XYZ file of C-alpha atoms in Angstrom:
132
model
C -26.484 -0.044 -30.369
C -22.888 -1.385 -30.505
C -21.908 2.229 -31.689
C -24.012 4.047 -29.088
C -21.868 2.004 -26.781
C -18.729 2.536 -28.243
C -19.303 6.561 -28.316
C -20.101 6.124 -24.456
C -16.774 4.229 -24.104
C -14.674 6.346 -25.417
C -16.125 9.731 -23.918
C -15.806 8.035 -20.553
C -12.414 7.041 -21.128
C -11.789 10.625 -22.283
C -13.242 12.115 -19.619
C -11.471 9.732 -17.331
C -8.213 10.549 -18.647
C -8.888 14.094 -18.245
C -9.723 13.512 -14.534
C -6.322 11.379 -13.923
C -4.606 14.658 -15.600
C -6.198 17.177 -13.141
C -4.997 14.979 -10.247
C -1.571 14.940 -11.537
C -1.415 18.716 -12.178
C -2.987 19.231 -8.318
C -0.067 16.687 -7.075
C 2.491 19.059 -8.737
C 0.812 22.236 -8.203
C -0.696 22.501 -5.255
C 1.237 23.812 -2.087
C 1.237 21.107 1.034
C 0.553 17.823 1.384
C -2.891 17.682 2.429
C -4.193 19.630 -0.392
C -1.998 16.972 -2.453
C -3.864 14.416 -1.222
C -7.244 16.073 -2.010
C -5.819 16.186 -5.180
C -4.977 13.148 -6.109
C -7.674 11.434 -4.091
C -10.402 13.009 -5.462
C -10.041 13.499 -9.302
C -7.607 10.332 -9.596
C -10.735 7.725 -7.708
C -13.298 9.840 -9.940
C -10.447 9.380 -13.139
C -10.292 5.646 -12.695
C -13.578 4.696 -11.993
C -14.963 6.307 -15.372
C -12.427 4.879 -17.070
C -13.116 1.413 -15.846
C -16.617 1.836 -16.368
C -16.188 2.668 -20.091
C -14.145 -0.830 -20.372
C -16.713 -2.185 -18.242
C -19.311 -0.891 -21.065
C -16.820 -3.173 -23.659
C -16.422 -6.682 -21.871
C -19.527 -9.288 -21.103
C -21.004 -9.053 -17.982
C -18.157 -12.281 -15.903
C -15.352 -10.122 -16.908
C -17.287 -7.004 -15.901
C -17.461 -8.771 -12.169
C -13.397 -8.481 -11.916
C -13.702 -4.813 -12.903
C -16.206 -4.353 -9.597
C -13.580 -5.798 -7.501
C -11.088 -3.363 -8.977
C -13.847 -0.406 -8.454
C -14.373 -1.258 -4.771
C -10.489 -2.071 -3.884
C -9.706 1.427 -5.148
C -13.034 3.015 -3.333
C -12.062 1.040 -0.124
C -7.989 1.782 -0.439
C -7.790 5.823 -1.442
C -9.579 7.083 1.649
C -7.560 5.281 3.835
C -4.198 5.988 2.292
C -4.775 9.367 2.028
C -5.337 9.368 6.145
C -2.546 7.780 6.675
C -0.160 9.967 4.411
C -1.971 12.721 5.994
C -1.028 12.094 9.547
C 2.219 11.255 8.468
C 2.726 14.314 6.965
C 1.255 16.265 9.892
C 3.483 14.244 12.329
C 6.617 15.141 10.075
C 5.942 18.763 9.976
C 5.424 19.209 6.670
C 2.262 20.295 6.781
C 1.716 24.253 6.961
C -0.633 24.012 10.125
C -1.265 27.933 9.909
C -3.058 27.040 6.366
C -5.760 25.016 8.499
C -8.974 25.978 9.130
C -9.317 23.482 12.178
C -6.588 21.525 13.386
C -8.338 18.535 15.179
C -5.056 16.017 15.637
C -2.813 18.714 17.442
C -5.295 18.028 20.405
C -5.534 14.088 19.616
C -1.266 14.230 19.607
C -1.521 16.238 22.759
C -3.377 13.925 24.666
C -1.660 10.566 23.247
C 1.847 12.367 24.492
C 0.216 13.085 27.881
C -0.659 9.782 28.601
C 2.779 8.124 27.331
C 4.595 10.707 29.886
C 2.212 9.126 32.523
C 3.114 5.785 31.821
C 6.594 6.819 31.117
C 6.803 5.026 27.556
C 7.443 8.292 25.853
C 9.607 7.615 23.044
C 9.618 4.348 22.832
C 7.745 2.461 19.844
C 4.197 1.095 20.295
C 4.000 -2.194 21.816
C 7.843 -2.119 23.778
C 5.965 -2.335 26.795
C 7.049 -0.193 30.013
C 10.431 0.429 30.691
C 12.353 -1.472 33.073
């Protein structure tokens, strides 16, 4: 048995390793940001989580409960981050916007700088209030 287990380790730590290698050759190869992020999103969550489950396989079970917290902190945090790089990046310009199928924030930006001209708070930070 302790063999069987060992085998799985070490093929999921492979394979692991092999996803955390894909994500790093889609950071550096792919063109814009957003595909980036897909990048390193995707294959680097999928990466880490088979790796920690093949050190999960390894400890007893109370150790195993700090490696859950780890699993669900990175499945909570990665989505999130990448939203927020993404917008950043759209808001910056970097993003190729002719490369997108559908382009959803341009009308969301639109909008949001429509109403700040309305309330004549355009350009100033979130939460200065209206000018005086």
């Amino acid at each position: 048995m302790s063999t069987l287990l060992d085998v799985l380790t070490g093929v999921l730590a492979i394979v692991g390793a092999l996803f955390c290698v894909l994500a790093a050759v889609g950071v550096l190869r792919f063109p814009d940001p957003i595909s980036r992020l897909h990048a390193a999103a995707k294959a680097q969550t999928l990466g880490v989580l088979l790796v920690l489950l093949g050190v999960a396989l390894q400890t007893p079970v109370k150790e195993a409960v700090v490696l859950a917290l780890v699993v669900l902190f990175q499945l909570v945090t990665v989505p999130v981050l990448g939203q927020v790089v993404g917008r950043t990046a759209y808001r910056t310009g970097v993003v190729r916007r002719a490369s997108l199928t559908v382009d959803e924030l341009a009308g969301r930006l639109e909008a949001d700088a429509a109403d700040e001209r309305e309330r004549g708070t355009a350009g100033r930070p979130p939460g200065a209030g209206p000018p005086r």
